[in-house]
CSV table of N, CA, C and O in Angstrom, one decimal:
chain,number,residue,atom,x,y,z
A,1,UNK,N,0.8,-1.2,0.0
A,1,UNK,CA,0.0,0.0,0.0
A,1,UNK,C,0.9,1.3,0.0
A,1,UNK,O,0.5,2.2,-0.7
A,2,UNK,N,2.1,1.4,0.7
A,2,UNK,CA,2.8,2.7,0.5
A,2,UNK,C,3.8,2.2,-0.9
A,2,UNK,O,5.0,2.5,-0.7
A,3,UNK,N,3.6,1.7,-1.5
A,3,UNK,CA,3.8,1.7,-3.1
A,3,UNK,C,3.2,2.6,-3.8
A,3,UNK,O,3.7,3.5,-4.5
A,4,UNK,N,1.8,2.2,-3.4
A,4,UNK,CA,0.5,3.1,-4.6
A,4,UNK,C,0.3,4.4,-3.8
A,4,UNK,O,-0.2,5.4,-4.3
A,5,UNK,N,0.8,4.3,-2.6
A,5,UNK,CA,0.8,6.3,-2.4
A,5,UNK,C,2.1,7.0,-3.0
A,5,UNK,O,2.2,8.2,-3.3
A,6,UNK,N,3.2,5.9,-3.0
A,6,UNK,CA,4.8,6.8,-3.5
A,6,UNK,C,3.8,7.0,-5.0
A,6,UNK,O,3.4,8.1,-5.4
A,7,UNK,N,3.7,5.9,-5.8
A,7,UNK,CA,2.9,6.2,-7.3
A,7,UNK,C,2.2,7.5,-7.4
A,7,UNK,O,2.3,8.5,-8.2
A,8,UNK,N,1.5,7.2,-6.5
A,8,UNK,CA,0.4,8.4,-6.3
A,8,UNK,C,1.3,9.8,-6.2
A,8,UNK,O,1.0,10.5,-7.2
A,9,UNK,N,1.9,10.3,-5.6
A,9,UNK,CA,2.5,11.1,-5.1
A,9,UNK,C,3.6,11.6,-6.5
A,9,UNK,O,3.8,12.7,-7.0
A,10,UNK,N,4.2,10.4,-6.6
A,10,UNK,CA,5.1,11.1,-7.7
A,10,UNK,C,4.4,11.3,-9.1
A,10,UNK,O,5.0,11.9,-10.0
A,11,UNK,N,3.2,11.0,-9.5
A,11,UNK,CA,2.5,11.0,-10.7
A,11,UNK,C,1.7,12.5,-10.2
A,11,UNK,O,1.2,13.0,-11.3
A,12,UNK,N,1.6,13.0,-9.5
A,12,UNK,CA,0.5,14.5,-8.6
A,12,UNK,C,1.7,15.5,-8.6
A,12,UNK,O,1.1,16.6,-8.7
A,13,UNK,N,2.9,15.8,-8.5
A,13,UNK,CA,3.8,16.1,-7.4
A,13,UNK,C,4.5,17.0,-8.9
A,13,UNK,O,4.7,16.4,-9.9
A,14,UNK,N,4.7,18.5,-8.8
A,14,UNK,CA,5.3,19.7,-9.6
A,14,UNK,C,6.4,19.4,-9.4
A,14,UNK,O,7.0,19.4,-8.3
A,15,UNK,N,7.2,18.9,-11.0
A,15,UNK,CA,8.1,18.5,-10.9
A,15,UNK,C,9.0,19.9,-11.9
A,15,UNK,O,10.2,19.9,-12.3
A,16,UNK,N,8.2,20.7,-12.2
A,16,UNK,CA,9.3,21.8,-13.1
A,16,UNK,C,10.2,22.6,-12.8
A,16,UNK,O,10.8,23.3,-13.6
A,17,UNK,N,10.3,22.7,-11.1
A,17,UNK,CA,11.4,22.6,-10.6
A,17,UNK,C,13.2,22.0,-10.2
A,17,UNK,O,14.3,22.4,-9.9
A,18,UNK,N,12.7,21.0,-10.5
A,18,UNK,CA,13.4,19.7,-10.9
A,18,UNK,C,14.6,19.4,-12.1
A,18,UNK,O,13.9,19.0,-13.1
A,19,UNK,N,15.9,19.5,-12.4
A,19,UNK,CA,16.2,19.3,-13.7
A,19,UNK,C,15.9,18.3,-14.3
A,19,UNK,O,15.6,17.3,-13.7
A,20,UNK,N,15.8,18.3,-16.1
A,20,UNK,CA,14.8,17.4,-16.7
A,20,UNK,C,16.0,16.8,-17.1
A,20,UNK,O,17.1,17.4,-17.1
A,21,UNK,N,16.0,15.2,-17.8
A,21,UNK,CA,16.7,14.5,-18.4
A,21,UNK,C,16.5,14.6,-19.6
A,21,UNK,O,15.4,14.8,-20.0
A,22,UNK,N,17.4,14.5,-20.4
A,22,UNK,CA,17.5,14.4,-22.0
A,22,UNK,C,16.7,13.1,-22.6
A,22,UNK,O,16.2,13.1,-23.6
A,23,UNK,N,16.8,12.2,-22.0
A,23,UNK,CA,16.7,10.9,-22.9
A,23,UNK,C,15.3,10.9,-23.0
A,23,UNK,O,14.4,10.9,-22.1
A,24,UNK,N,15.2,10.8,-24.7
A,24,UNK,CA,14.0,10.8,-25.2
A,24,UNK,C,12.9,9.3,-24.5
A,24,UNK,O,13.1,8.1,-24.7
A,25,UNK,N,12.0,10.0,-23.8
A,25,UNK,CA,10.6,8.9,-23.3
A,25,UNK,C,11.0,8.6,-21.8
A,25,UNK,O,10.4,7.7,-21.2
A,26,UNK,N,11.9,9.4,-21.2
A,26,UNK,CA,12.2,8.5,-19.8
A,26,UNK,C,11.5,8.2,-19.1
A,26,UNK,O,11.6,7.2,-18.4
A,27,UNK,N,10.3,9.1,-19.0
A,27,UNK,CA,9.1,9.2,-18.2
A,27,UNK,C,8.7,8.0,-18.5
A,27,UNK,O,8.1,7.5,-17.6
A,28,UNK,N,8.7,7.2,-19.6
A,28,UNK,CA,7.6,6.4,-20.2
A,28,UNK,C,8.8,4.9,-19.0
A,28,UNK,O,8.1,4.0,-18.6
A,29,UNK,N,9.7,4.9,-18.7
A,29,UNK,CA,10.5,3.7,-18.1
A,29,UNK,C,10.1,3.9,-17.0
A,29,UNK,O,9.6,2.9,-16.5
A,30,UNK,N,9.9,5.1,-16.2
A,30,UNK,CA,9.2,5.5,-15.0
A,30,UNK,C,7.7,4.8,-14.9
A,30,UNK,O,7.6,3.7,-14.3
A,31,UNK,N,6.9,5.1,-15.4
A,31,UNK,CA,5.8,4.3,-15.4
A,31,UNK,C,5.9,3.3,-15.7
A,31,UNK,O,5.3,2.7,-14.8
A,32,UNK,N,6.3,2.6,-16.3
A,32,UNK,CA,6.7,0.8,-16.6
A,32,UNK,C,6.9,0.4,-15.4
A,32,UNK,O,6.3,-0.5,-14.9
A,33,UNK,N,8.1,1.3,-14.6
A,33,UNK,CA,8.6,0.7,-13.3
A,33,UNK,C,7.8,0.5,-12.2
A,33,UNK,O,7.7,-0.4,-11.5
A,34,UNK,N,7.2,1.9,-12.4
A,34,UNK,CA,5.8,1.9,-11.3
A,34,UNK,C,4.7,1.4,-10.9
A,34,UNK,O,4.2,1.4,-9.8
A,35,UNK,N,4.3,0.8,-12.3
A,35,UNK,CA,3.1,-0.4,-12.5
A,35,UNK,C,3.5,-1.5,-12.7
A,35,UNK,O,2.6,-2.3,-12.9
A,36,UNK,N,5.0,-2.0,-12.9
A,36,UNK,CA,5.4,-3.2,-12.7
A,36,UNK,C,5.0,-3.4,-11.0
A,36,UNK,O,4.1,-3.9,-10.5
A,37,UNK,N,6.0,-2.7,-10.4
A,37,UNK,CA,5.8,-2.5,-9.0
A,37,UNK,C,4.7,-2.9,-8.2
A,37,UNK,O,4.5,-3.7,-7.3
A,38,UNK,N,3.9,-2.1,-9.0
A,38,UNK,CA,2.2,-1.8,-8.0
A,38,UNK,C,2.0,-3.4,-8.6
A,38,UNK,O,2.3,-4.2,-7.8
A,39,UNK,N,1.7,-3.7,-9.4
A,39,UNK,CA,1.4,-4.9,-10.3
A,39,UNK,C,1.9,-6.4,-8.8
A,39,UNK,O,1.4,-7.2,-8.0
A,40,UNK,N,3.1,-6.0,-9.1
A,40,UNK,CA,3.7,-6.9,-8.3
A,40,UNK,C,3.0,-7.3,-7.0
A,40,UNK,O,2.5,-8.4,-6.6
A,41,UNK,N,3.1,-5.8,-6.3
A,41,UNK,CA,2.8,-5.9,-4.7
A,41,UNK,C,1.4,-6.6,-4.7
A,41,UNK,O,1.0,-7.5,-4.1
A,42,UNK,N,0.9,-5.8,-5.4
A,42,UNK,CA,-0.6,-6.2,-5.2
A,42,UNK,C,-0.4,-7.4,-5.6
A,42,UNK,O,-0.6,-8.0,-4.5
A,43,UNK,N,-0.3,-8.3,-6.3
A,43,UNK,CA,-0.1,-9.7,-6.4
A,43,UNK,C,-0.4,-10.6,-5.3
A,43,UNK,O,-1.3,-11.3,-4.9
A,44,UNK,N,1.3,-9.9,-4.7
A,44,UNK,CA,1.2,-10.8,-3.5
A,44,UNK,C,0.7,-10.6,-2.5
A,44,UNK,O,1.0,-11.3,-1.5
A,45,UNK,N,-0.3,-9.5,-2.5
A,45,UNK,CA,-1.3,-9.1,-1.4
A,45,UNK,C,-2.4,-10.2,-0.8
A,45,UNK,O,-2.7,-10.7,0.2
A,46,UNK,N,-2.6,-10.2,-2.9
A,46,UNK,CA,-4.1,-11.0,-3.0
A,46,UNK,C,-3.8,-12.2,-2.8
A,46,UNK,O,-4.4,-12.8,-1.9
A,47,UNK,N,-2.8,-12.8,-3.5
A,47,UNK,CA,-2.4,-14.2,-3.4
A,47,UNK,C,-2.3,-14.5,-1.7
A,47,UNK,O,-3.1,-15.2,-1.2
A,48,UNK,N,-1.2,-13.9,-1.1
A,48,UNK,CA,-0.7,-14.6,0.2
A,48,UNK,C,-2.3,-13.9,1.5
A,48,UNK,O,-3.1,-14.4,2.2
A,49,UNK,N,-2.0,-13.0,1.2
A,49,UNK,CA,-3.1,-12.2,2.1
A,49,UNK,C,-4.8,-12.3,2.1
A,49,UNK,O,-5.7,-12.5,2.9
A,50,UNK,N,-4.6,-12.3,1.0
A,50,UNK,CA,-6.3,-12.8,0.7
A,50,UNK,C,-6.7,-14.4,0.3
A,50,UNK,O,-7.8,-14.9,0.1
A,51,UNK,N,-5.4,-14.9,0.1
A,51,UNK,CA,-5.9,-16.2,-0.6
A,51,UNK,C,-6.4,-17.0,-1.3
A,51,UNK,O,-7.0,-18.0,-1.0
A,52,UNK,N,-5.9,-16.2,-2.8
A,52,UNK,CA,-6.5,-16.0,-3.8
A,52,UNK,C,-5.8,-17.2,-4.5
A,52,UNK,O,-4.6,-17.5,-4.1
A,53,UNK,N,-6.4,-17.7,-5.4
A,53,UNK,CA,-5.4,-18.2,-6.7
A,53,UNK,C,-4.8,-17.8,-6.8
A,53,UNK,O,-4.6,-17.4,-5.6
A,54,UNK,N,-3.9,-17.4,-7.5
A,54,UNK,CA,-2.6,-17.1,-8.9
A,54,UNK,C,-3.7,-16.3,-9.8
A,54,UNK,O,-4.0,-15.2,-9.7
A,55,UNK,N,-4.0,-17.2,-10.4
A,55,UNK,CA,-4.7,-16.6,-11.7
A,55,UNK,C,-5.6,-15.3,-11.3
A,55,UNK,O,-5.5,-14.2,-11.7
A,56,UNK,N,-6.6,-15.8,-10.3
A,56,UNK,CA,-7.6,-14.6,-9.5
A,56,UNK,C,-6.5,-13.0,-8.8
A,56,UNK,O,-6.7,-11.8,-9.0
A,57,UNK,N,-5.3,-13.7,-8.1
A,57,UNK,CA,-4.8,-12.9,-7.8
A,57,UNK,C,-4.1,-12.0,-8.8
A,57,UNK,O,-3.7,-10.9,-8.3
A,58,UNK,N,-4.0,-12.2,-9.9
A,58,UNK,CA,-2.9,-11.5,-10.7
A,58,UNK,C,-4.3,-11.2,-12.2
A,58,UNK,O,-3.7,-10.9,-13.3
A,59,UNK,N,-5.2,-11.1,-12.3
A,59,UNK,CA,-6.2,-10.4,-12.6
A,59,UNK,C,-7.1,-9.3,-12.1
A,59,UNK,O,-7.8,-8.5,-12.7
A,60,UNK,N,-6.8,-9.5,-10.4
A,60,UNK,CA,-6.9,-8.4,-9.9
A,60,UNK,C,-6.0,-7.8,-9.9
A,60,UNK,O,-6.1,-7.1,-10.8
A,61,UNK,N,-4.7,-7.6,-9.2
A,61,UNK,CA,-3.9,-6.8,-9.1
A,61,UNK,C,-3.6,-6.2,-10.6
A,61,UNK,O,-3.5,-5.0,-10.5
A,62,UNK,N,-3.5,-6.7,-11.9
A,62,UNK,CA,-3.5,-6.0,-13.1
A,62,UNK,C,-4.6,-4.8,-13.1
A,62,UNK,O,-4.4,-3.6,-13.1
A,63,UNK,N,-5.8,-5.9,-13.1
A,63,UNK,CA,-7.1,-5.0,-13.1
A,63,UNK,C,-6.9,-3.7,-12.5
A,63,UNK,O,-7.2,-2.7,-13.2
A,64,UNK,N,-6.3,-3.3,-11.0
A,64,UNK,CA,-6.6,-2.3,-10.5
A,64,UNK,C,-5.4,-1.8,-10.6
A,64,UNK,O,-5.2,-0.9,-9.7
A,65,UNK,N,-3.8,-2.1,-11.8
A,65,UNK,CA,-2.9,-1.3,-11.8
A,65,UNK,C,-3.1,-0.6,-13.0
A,65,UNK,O,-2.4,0.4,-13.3
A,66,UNK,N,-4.5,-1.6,-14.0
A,66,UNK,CA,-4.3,-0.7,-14.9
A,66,UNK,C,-5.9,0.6,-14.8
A,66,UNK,O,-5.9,1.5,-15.6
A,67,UNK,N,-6.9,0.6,-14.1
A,67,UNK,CA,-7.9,1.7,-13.5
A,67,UNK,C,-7.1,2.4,-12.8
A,67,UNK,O,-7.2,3.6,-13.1
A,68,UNK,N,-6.2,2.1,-11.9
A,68,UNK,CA,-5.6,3.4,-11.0
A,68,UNK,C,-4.7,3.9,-12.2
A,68,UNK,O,-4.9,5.1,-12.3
A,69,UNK,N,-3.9,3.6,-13.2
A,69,UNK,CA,-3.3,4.4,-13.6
A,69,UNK,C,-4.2,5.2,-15.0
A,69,UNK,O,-3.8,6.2,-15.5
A,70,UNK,N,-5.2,4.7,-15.5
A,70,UNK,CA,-6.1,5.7,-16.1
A,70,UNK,C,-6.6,6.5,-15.4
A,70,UNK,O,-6.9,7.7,-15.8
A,71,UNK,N,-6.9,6.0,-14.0
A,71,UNK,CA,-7.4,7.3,-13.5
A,71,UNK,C,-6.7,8.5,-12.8
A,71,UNK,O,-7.2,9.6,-12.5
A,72,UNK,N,-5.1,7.8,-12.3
A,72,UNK,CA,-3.8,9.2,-12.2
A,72,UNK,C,-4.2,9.8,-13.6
A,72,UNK,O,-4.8,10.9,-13.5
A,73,UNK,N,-4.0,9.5,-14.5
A,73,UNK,CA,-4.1,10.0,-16.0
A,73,UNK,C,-4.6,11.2,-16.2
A,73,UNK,O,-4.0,12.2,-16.5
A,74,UNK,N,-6.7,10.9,-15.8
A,74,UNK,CA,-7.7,11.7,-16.0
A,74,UNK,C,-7.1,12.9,-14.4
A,74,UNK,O,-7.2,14.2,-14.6
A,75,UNK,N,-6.8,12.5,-13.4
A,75,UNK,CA,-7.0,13.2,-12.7
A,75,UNK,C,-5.9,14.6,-13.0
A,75,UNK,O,-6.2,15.8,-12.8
A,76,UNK,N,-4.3,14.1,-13.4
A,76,UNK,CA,-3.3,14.9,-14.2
A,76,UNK,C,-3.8,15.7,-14.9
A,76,UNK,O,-3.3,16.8,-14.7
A,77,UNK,N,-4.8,15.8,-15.8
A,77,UNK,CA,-5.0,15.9,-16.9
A,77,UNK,C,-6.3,17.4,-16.7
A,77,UNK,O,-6.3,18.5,-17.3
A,78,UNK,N,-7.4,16.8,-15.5
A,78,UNK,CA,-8.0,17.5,-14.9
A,78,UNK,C,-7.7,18.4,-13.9
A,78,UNK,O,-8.0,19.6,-13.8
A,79,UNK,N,-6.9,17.6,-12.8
A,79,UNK,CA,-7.2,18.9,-11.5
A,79,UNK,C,-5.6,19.0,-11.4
A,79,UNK,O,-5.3,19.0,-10.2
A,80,UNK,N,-4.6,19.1,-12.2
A,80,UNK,CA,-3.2,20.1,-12.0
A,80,UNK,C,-3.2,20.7,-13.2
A,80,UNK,O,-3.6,20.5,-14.3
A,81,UNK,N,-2.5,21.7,-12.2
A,81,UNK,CA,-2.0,22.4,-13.4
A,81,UNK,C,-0.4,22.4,-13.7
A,81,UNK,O,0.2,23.4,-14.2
A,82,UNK,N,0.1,21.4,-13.3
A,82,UNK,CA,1.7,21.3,-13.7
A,82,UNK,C,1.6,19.7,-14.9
A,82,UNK,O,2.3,19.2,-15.8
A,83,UNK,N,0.7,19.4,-14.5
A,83,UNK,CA,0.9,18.2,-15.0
A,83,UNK,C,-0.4,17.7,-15.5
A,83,UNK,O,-1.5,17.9,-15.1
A,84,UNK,N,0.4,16.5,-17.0
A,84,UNK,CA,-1.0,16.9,-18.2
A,84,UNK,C,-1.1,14.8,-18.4
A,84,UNK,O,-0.4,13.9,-18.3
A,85,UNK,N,-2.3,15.0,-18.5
A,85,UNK,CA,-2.8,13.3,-18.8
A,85,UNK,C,-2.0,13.0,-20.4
A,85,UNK,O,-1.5,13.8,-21.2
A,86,UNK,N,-2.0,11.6,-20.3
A,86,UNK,CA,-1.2,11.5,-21.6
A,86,UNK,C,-1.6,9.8,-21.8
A,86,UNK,O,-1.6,9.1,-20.9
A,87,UNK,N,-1.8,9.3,-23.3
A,87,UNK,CA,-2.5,8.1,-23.7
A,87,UNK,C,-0.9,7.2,-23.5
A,87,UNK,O,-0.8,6.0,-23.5
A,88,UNK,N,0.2,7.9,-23.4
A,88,UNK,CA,1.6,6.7,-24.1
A,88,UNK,C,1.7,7.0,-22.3
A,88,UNK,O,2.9,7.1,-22.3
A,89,UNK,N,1.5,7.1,-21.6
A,89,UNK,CA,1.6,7.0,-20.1
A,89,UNK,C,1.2,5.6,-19.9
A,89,UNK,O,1.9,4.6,-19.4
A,90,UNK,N,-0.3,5.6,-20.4
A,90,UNK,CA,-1.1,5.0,-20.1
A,90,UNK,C,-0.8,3.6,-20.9
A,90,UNK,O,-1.8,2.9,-20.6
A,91,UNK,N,-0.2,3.1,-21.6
A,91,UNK,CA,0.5,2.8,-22.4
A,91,UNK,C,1.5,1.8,-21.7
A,91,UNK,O,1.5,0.5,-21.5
A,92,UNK,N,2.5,3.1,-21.1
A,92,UNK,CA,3.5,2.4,-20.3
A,92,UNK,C,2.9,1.8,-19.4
A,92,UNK,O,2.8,0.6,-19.7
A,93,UNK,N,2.2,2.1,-18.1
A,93,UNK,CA,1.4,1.8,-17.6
A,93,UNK,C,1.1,0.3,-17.6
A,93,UNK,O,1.3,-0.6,-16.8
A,94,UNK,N,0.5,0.3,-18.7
A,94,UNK,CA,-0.1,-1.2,-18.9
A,94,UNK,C,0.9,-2.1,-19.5
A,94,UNK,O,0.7,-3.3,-19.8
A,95,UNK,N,2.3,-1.2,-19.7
A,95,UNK,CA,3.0,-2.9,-20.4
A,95,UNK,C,3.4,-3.1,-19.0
A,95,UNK,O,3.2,-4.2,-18.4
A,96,UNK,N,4.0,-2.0,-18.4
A,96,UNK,CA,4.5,-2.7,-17.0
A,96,UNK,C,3.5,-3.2,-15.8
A,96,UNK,O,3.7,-3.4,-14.6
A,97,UNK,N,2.6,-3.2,-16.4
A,97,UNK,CA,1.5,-4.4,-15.2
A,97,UNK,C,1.8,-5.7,-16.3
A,97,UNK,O,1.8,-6.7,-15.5
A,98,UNK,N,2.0,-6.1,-17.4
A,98,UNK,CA,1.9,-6.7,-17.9
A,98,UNK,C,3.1,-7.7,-17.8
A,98,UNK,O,3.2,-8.9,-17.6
A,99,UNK,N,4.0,-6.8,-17.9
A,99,UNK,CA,5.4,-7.2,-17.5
A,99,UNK,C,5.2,-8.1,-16.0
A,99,UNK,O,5.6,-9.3,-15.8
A,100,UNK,N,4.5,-7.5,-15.2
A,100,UNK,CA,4.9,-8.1,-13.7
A,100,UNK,C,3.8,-9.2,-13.6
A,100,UNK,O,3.9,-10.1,-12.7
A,101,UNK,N,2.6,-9.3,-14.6
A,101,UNK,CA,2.0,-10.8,-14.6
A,101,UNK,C,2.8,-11.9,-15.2
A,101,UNK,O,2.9,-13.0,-14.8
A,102,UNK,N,3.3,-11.4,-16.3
A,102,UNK,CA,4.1,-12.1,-17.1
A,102,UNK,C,5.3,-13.0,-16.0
A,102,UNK,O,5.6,-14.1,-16.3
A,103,UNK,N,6.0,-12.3,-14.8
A,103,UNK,CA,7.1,-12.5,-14.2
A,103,UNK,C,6.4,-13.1,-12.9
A,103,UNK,O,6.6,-14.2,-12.6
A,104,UNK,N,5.6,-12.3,-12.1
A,104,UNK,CA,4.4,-13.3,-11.2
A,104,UNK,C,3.7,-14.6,-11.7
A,104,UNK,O,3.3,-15.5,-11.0
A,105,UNK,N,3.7,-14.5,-13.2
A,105,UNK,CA,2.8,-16.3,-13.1
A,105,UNK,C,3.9,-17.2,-13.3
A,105,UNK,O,3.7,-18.4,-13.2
A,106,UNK,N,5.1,-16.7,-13.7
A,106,UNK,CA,6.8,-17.8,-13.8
A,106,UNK,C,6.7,-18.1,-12.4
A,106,UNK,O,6.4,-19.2,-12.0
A,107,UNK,N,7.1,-17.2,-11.8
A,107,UNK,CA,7.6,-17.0,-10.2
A,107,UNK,C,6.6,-17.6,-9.2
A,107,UNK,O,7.0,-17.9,-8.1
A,108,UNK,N,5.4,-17.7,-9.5
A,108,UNK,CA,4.5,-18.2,-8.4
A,108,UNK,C,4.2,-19.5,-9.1
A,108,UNK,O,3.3,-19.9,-8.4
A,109,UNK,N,4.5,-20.5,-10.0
A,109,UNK,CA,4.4,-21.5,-10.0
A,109,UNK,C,5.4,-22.5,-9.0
A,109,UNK,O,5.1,-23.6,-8.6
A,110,UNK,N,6.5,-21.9,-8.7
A,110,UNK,CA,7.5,-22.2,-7.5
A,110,UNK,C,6.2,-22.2,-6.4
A,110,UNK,O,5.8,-23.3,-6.0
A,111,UNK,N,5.6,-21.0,-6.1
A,111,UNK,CA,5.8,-20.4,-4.7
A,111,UNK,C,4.1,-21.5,-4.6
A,111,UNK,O,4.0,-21.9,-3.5
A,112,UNK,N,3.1,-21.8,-5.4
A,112,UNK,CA,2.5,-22.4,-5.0
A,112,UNK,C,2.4,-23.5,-4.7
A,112,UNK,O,1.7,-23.8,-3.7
A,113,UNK,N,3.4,-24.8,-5.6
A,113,UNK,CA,3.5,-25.6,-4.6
A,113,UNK,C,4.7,-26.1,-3.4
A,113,UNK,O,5.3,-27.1,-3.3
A,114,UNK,N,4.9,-25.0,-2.4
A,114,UNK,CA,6.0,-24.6,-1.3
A,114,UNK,C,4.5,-24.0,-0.3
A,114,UNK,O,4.5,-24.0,0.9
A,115,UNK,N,3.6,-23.5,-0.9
A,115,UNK,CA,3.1,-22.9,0.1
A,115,UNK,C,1.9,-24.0,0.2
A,115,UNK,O,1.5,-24.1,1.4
A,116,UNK,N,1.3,-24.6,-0.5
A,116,UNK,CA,-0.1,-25.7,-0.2
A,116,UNK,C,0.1,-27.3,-0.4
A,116,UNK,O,-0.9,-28.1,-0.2
């Protein structure tokens, strides 16, 4: 959970203060990283904590890495004014939820039969 508020925070947070990087799209590795992340944690929320499948758990956690980050998106987009909603965010976004199901359903085929 203080994952998706750091997320939260740095996706809200006036950054044109800040020196910018040259390398074309960086922002876009930033979000990859972030929703790999969230992707992840949440995973193993649902799985170990809630007691979910694999499968159940890692369709939720996708599910709600990729609504929260449409709706960082709309809210960028709407209620700041330093910072603007953007569709290749959203983009990144979803490959890096994608990325961390892709690496959560390798990695929990270990972890389920060790844990049942």
């Amino acid at each position: 959970m203080c994952w998706t508020a750091l997320v939260t925070y740095f996706c809200l947070v006036n950054f044109n203060d800040l020196p910018t990087v040259s390398a074309k799209n960086f922002d876009k590795i930033g979000h990859l990283t972030f929703h790999f992340g969230l992707t992840a944690l949440w995973f193993l929320y649902f799985r170990f904590q809630k007691r979910n499948e694999n499968r159940k758990a890692l369709l939720i956690s996708f599910g709600f890495s990729f609504v929260y980050g449409v709706l960082l998106e709309i809210v960028q987009a709407n209620f700041t004014d330093t910072r603007s909603g953007d569709i290749a965010d959203v983009a990144a976004n979803t490959v890096g939820g994608l990325i961390a199901v892709l690496a959560c359903s390798v990695l929990a085929k270990p972890m389920k039969t060790q844990t049942e």
